[in-house]
XYZ file of C-alpha atoms in Angstrom:
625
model
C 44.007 44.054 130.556
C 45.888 40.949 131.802
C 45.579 41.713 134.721
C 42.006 41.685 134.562
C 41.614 38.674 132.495
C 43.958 36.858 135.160
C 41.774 38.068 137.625
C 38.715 36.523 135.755
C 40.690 33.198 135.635
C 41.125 33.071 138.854
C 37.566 33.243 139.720
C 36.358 31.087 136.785
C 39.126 29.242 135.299
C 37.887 29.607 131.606
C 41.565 29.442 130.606
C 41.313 26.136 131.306
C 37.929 25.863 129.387
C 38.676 27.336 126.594
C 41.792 25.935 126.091
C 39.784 21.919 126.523
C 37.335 23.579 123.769
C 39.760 25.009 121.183
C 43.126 22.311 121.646
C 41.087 19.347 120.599
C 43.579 17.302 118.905
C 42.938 16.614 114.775
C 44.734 13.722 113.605
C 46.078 14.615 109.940
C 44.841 18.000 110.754
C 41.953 20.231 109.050
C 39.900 19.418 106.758
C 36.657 20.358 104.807
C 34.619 17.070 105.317
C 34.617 18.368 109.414
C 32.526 21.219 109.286
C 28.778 20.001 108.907
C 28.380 18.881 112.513
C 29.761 22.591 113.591
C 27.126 24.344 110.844
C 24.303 22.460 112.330
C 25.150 23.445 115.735
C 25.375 27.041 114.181
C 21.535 26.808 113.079
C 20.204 25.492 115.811
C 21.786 28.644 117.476
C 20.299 30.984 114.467
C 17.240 28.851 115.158
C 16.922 29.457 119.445
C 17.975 33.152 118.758
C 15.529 34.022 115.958
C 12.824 31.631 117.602
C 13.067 33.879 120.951
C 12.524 37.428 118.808
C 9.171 35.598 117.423
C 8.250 33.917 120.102
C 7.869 37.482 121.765
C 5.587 38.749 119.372
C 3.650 35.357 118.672
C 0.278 34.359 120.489
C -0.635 30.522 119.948
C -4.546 30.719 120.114
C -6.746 29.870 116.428
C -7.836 32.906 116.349
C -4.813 35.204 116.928
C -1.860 32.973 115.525
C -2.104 33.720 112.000
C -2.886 37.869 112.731
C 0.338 38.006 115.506
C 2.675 35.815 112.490
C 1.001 39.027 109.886
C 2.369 41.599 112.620
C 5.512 39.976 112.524
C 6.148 39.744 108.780
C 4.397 42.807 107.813
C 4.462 45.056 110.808
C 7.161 44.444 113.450
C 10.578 46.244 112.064
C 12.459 43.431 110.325
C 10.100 40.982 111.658
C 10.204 39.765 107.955
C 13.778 39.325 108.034
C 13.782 37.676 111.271
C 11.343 35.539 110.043
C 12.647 34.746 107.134
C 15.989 33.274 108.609
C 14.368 31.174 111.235
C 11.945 29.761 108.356
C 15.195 29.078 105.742
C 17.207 28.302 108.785
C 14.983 25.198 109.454
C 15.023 23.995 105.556
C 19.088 24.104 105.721
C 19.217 22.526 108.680
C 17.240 19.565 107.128
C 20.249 19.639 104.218
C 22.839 20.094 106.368
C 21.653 16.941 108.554
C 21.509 14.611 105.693
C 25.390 15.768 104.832
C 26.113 15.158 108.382
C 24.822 11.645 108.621
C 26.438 10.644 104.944
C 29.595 11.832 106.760
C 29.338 9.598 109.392
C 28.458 6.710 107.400
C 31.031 6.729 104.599
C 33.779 7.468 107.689
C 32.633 4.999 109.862
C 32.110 7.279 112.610
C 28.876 4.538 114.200
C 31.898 1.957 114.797
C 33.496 0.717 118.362
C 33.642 3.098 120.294
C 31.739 5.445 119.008
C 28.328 3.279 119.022
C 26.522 5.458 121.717
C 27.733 8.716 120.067
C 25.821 7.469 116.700
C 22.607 6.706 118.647
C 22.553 9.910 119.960
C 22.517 11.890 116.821
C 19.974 9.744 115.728
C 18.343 10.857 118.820
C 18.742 14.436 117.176
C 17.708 13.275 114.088
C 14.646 12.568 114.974
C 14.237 16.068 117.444
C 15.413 17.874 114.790
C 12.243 16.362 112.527
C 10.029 17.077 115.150
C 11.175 20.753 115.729
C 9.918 20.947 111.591
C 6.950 19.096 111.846
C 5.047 21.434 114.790
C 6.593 24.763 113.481
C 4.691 23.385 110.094
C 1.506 24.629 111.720
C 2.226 27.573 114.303
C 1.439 30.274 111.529
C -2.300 28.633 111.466
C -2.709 29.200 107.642
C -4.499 26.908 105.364
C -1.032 24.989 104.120
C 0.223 24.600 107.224
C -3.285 23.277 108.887
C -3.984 20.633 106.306
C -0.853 19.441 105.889
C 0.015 19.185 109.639
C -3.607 17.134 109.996
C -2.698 14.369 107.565
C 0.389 14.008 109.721
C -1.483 13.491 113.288
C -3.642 11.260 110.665
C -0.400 9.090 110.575
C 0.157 8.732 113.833
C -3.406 7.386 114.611
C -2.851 4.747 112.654
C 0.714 3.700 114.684
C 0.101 0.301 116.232
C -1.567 -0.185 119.445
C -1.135 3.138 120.638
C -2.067 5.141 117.286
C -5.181 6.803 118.475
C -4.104 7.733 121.826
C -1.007 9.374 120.219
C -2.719 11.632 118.261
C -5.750 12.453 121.137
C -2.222 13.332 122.761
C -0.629 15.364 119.608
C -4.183 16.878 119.073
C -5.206 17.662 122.450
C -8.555 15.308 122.427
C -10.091 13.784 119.631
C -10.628 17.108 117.332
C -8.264 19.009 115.763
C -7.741 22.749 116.835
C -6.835 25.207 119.763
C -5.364 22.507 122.059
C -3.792 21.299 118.808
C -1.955 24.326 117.863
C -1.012 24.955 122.081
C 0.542 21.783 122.091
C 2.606 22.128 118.705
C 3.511 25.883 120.118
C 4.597 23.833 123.662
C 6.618 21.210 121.692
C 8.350 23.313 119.181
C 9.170 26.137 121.817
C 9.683 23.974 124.843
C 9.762 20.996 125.093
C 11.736 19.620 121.521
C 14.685 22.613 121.974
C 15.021 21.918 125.756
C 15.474 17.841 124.182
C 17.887 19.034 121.706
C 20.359 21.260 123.853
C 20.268 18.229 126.466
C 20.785 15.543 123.251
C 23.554 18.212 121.853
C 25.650 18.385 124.798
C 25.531 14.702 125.270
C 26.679 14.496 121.868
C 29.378 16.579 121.355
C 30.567 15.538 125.053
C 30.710 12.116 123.758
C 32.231 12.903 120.636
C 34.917 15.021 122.273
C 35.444 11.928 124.082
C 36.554 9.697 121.673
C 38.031 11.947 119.129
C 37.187 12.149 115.412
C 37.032 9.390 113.430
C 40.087 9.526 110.598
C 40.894 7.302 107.791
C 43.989 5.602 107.407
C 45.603 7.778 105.586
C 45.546 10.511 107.609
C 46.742 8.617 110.499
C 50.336 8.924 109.069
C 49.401 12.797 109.018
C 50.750 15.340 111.667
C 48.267 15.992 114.295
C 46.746 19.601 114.304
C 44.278 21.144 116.464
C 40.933 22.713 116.525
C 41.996 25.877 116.913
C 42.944 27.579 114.793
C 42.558 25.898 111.449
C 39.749 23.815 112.059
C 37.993 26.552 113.628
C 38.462 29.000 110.345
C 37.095 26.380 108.250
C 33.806 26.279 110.531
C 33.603 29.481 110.612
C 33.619 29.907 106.720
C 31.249 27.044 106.386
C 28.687 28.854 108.743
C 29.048 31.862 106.966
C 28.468 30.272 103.596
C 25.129 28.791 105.146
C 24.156 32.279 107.088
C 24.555 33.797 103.197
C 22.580 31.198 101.600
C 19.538 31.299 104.772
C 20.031 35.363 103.937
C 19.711 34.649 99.750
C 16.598 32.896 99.792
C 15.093 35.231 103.252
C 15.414 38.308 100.570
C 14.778 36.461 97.685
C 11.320 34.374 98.543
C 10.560 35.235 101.848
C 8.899 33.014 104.529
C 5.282 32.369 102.971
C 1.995 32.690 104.516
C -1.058 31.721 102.976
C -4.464 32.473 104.184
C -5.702 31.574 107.439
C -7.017 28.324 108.578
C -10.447 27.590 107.471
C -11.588 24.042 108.859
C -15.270 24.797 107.261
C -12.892 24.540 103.495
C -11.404 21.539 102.412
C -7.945 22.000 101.226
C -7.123 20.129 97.958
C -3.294 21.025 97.875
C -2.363 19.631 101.229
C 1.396 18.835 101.137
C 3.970 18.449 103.819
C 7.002 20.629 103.606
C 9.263 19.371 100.492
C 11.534 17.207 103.175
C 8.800 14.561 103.697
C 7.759 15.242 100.388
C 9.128 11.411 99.520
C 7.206 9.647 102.490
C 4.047 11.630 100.835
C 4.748 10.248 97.334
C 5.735 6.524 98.637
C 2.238 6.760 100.434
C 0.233 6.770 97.184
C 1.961 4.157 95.378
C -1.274 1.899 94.635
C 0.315 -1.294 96.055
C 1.720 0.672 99.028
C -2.342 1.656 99.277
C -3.590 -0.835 99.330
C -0.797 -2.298 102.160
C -2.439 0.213 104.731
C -1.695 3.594 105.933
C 0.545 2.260 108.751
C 2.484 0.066 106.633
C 3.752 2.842 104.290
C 4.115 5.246 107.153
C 4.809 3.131 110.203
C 6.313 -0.295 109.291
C 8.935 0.675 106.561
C 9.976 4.069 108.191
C 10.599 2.271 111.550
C 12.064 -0.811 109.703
C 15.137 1.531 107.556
C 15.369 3.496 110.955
C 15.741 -0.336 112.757
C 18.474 -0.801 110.034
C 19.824 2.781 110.189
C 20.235 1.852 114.139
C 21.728 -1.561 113.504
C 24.716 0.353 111.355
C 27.183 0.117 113.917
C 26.617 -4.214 114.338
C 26.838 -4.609 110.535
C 29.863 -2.253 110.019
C 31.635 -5.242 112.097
C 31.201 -7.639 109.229
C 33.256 -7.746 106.288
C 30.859 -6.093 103.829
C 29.286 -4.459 106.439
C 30.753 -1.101 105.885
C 30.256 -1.193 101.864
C 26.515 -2.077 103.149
C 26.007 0.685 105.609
C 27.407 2.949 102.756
C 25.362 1.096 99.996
C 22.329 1.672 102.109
C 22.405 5.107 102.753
C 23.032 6.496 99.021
C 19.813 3.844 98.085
C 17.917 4.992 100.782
C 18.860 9.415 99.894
C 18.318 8.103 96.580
C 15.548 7.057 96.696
C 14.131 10.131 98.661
C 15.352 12.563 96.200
C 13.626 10.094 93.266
C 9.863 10.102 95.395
C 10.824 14.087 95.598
C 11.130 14.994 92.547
C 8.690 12.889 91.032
C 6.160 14.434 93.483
C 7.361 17.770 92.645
C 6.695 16.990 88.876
C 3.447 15.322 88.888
C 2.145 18.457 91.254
C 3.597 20.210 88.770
C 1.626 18.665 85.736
C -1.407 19.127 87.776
C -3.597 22.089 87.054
C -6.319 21.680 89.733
C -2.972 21.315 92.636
C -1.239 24.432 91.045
C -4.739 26.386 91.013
C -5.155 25.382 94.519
C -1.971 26.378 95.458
C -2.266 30.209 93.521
C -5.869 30.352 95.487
C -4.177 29.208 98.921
C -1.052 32.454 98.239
C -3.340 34.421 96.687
C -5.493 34.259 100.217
C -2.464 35.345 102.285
C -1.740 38.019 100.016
C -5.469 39.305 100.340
C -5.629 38.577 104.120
C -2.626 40.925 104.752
C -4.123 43.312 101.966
C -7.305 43.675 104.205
C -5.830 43.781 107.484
C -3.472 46.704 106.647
C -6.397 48.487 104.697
C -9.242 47.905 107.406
C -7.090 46.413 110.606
C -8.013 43.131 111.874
C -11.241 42.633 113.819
C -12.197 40.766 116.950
C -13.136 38.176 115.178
C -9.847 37.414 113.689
C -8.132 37.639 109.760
C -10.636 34.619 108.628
C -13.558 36.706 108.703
C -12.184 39.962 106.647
C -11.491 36.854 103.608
C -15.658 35.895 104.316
C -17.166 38.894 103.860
C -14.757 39.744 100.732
C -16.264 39.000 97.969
C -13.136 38.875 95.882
C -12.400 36.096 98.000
C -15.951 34.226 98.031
C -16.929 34.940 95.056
C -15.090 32.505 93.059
C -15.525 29.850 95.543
C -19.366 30.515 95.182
C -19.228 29.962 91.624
C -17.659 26.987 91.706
C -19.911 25.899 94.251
C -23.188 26.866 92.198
C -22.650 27.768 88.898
C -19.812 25.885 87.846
C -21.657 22.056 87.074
C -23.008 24.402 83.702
C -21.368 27.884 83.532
C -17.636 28.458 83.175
C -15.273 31.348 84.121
C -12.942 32.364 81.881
C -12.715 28.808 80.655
C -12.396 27.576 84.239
C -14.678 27.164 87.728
C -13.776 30.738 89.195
C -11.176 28.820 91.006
C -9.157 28.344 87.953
C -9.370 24.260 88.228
C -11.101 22.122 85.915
C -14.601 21.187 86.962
C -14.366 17.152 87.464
C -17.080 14.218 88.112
C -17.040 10.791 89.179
C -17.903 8.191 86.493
C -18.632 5.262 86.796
C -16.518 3.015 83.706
C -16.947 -0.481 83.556
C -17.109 -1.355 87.055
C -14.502 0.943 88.700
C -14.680 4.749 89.663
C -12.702 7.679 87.294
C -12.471 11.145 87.524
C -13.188 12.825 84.681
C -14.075 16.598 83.212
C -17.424 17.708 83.944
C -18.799 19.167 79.924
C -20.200 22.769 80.206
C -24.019 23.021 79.350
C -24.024 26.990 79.656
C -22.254 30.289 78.554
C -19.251 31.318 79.968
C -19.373 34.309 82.396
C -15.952 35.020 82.279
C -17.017 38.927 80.653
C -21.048 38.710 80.846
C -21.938 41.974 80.257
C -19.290 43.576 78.786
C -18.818 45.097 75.502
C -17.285 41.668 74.403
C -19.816 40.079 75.618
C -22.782 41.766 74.112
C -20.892 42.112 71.290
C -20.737 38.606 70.579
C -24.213 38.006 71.458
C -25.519 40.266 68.371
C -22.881 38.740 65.957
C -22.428 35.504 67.348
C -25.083 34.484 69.420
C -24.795 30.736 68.958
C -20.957 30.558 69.841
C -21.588 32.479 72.762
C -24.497 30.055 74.027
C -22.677 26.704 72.272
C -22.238 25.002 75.504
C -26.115 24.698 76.044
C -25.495 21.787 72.495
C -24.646 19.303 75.977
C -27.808 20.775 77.846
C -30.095 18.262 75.499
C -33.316 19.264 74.146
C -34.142 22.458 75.555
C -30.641 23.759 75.390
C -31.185 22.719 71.578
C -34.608 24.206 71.349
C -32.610 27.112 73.210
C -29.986 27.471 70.354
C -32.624 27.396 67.759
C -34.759 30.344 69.249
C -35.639 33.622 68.310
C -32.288 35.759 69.231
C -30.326 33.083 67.763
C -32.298 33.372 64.565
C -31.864 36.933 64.756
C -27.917 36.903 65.286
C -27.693 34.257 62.511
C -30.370 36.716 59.810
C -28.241 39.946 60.705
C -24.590 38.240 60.957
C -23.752 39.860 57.160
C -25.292 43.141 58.664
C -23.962 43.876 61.397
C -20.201 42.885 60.082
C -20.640 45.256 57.423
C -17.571 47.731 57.910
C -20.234 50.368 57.006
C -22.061 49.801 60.418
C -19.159 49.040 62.798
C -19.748 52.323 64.228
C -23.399 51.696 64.867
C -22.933 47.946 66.122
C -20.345 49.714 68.186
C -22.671 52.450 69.908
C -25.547 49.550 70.147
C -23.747 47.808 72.226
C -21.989 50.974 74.212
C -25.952 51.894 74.821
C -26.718 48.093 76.080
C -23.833 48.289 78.146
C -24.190 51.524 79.829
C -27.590 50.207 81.122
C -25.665 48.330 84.000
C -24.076 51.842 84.947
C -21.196 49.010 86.355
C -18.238 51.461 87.186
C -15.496 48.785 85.783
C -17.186 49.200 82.065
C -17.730 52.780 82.314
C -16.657 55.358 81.506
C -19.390 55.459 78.788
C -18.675 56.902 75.851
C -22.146 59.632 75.480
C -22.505 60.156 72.408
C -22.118 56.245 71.103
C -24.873 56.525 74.239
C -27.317 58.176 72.058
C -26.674 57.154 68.941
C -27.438 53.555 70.058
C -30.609 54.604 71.852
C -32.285 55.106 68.171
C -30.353 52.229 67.040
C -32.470 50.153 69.920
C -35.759 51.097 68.399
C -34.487 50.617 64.874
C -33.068 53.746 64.136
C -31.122 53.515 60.570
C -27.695 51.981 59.507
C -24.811 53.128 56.928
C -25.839 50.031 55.021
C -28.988 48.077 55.296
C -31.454 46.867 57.896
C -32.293 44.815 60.933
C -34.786 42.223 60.656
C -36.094 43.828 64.193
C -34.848 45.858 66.782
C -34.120 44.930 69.981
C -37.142 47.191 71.216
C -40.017 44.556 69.194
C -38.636 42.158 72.090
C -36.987 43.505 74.749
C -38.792 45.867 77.355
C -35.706 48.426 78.781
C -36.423 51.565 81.197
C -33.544 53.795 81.331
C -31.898 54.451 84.802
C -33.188 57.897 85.705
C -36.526 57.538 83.648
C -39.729 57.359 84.805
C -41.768 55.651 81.738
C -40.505 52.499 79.694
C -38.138 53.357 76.964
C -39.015 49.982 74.959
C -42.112 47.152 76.076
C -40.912 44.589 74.536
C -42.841 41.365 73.421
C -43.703 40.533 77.584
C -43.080 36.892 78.951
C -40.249 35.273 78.311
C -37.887 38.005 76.207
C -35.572 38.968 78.715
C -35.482 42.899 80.345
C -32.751 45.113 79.251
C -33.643 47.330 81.955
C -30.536 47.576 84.409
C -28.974 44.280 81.964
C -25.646 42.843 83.916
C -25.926 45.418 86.705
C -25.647 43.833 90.066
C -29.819 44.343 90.665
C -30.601 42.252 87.405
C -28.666 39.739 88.610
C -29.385 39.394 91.399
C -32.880 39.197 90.184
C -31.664 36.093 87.339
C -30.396 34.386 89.627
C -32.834 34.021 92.408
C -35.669 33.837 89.601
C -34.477 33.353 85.872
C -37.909 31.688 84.836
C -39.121 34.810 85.915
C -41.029 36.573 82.926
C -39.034 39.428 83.345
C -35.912 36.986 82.051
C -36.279 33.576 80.149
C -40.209 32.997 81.620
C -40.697 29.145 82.697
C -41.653 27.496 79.290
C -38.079 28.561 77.845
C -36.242 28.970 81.131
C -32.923 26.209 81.743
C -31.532 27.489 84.612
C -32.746 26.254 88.131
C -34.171 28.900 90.509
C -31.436 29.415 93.328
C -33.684 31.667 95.938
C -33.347 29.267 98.101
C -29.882 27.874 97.498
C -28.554 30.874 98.878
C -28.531 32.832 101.280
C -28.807 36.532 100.933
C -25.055 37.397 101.944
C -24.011 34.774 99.745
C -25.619 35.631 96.621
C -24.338 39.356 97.599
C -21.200 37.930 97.985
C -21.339 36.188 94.494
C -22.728 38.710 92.590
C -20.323 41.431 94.182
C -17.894 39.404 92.445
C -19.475 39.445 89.114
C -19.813 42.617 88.497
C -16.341 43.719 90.460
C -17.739 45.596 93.281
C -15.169 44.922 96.098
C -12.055 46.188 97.608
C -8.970 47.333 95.201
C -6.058 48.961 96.553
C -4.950 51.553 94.834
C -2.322 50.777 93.204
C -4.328 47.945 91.534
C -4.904 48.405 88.285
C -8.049 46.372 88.053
């Protein structure tokens, strides 16, 4: 064996190397407070390794980004794990820079002769930021897209040359393929190639000048880097590698849906380590200041200072400054963090957008594995899914009067702009219609026999017609037969009149039907008796029904204006409703509220909607509903 590794020597002379790399002299020896520059070379490492297994799997283009990052997390063998690490990789690096730099500042380690050395990792600083920002949008989905957008925003607004930075960042003056080509070019190229040349400059000049001790340890015996100093690196690393692994198993890299350009994004957020910068920017007075003084004159003025560290350590105060400086300035970063992280928090509409923007990744990859991705990419299984567009059609259409389930199908509050005394507010759009949340169901036409008015209560803000509405015949009807139908006596019959209602949709996430509360409320519907009592009319005097399968009408009804039972909440009737409701099939046009939306909508759209209403998409089957 020696002889071999002689031989090797004498064509290489890595004795020699290795023995300049591990007998580094460490004045006062070991120590703890050494390791963070050695675990941040150790991620970068993690990083190029783990970036090389994507990177041969990944294909930058907007319309196969997102689907080759879905084959990678949820196809490739342990593409999810490699994933994973180079995602968590890139937050601890971010950590472990920050510890790094506070190092270096409370040792000194920016003073004579080490100015050039400090520089430099400020040069890496600033790579290393620039490695997060462009992997922020490779994956293509809808977080990554927005939140990468507002940040070629900023640089538009830089000085002099703002504009023709970001037609350069952007690749021209929209925002898309060339966009996410030149990210993929920066973040796999160009920005690593930077940091390996920035690295070895570093640590060359570093190993130059030695590390920077305190005067204590200058008494100390000097020790080496190997092997002491090396086993605490080591451990370090793998302390970090076990963390990275923790949270890859634990939370997993996220992707949300894909990219949709056509849908704003409300919850655009960069990732939590310019979360500060974010929350600095809407500070009113900062506002009103400009974009480009918030993001462009005080950034570049603590960087000017940051710079300026090794001039000022030469004064008297300067190092309690430089020290001074740097706990304000991480400070006040973590204080803008967290107080963005708790007002998002505290706001519904943010969190609901959020839940919408996982939920889409979660249906995206749902699809694709179900029906495979087609030509025309993972964006266009999410808009023909009417789980999907459903909700977002509601909100669109329905939700300035109707609510779902208390919300606008999007689970946000429906807001307006008001005008108050002069200045704009946002405030909560009233309801002036039912809630859909369960139209149709046995709940649902439940309450509308017993409690008709609390059902419709919303139409009190819908003015005089949505009054006049309240004070109508059905509601006169629910208010005569209230004692009636709560009579314990007829809770079987109330219970099969509304089973026979019901089963009129034939919707398959009611049934099954129970048959014989089926019949018995088909007598009920013409007035067939109760345990205790009568009705004041049946629901035949009004309502005209034919019964799926029949030929003749079951029930007339009173004509214009009382609406048909005849198919009630199936996807056909409402379909029907909601092109026409004055129709006098439904409400007829001298009681009718609703605007007609025939031509609103389109046909796939009101498919789409209604799809959605009465639950009539995709499930896997494991889901329970």
């Amino acid at each position: 064996m020696n002889k071999i590794l002689n031989w090797l020597d004498d064509r290489t002379g890595y004795k020699l190397l290795m023995h300049e790399a591990l007998n580094e002299p460490i004045p006062g020896g070991a120590k703890w407070k050494y390791v963070w520059g050695s675990t941040l070379t150790f991620v970068f490492a993690v990083q190029v390794i783990t970036g090389f297994f994507l990177w041969s799997a990944y294909s930058p283009s907007t319309m196969t980004a997102w689907e080759s990052v879905y084959y990678i997390q949820h196809v490739m063998s342990y593409g999810w794990l490699v994933r994973g690490i180079h995602h968590f990789a890139a937050q601890a690096m971010m950590i472990l820079m920050g510890l790094h730099f506070m190092q270096v500042v409370i040792a000194g380690a920016y003073k004579a002769p080490r100015e050039i050395n400090f520089w430099l990792g400020l040069v890496l600083m600033q790579v290393v930021l620039g490695l997060s920002l462009t992997g922020y949008l490779l994956p293509w989905d809808q977080k990554g897209y927005y939140a990468t957008k507002v940040a070629t925003n900023i640089m538009g607004v830089t000085p002099m040359i703002g504009p023709q930075l970001q037609q350069i960042a952007q690749g021209g003056t929209s925002y898309g393929h060339q966009t996410l080509t030149r990210f993929f070019a920066l973040h796999a190229g160009v920005l690593p190639a930077t940091m390996v040349a920035f690295l070895a400059l570093h640590i060359y000049v570093f190993r130059r000048h030695g590390i920077t001790v305190s005067k204590k340890d200058e008494s100390k015996p000097v020790g080496t880097f190997w092997p002491d100093q090396v086993l605490m690196d080591v451990v370090a690393c793998l302390g970090v590698l076990t963390t990275i692994l923790f949270f890859t198993v634990w939370k997993g890299a996220e992707l949300a849906g894909p990219a949709d350009p056509s849908e704003a994004f409300s919850a655009a957020r960069p990732e939590w380590y310019f979360l500060f910068l974010f929350r600095f920017l809407k500070f009113e007075a900062v506002d009103e200041l400009g974009l480009a003084f918030g993001a462009i004159y005080v950034p570049g003025a603590i960087m000017g200072v940051i710079a300026l560290m090794p001039f000022i350590g030469n004064w008297k105060l300067g190092r309690g400054f430089n020290i001074g400086f740097t706990l304000a300035l991480l400070g006040g970063a973590t204080y803008l963090t967290v107080l963005a992280l708790r007002e998002d928090a505290a706001d519904k509409n943010y969190v609901a957008a959020v839940k919408a923007a996982e939920f889409e990744g979660h249906r995206a990859a749902e699809l694709a594995r179900e029906f495979g991705i087609p030509q025309a990419g993972a964006l266009s299984l999410l808009k023909e899914d009417a789980l999907v567009q459903g909700p977002k059609l509601f909100k669109r259409h329905c939700s300035s009067c109707h609510r779902y389930n208390g919300h606008d199908g999007l689970e946000q509050v429906p807001m307006k702009e008001v005008d108050e005394n002069g200045s704009k507010k946002m405030v909560e759009e009233v309801a002036t219609a039912a809630d859909l949340g369960n139209f149709g169901s046995r709940e649902w036409v439940g309450n509308l026999l017993a409690d008709y008015h609390n059902v419709f209560a919303p139409l009190a803000n819908a003015g005089e017609k949505g009054n006049r509405f309240l004070s109508g015949e059905m509601a006169a009807w629910s208010k005569e037969n209230a004692d009636t139908l709560k009579k314990p006596e007829n809770a079987e019959a109330v219970k099969a009149l509304t089973e026979f209602v019901v089963a009129q949709s034939e919707r398959a996430d009611f049934g099954p039907y129970n048959a014989a509360l089926v019949a018995t409320g088909k007598e009920l519907f013409k007035g067939g008796p109760l345990a205790a009592g009568s009705f004041t009319a049946s629901c035949a005097d009004c309502h005209a029904l034919k019964i799926a399968g029949e030929t003749d009408l079951f029930a007339e009804g009173a004509g214009a204006g009382y609406p048909t039972l005849t198919g009630y909440a199936s996807k056909s009737w409402l379909k029907g409703f909601v092109k026409n409701p004055a129709h006098d099939t439904f409400y007829g046009a001298e009681h009718n509220l609703m605007p007609s939306f025939d031509s609103k909508v389109s046909e796939k759209e009101l498919n789409l909607l209604v799809d959605w209403l009465v639950g009539e998409y995709y499930r896997p089957k494991s889901a329970s509903h």
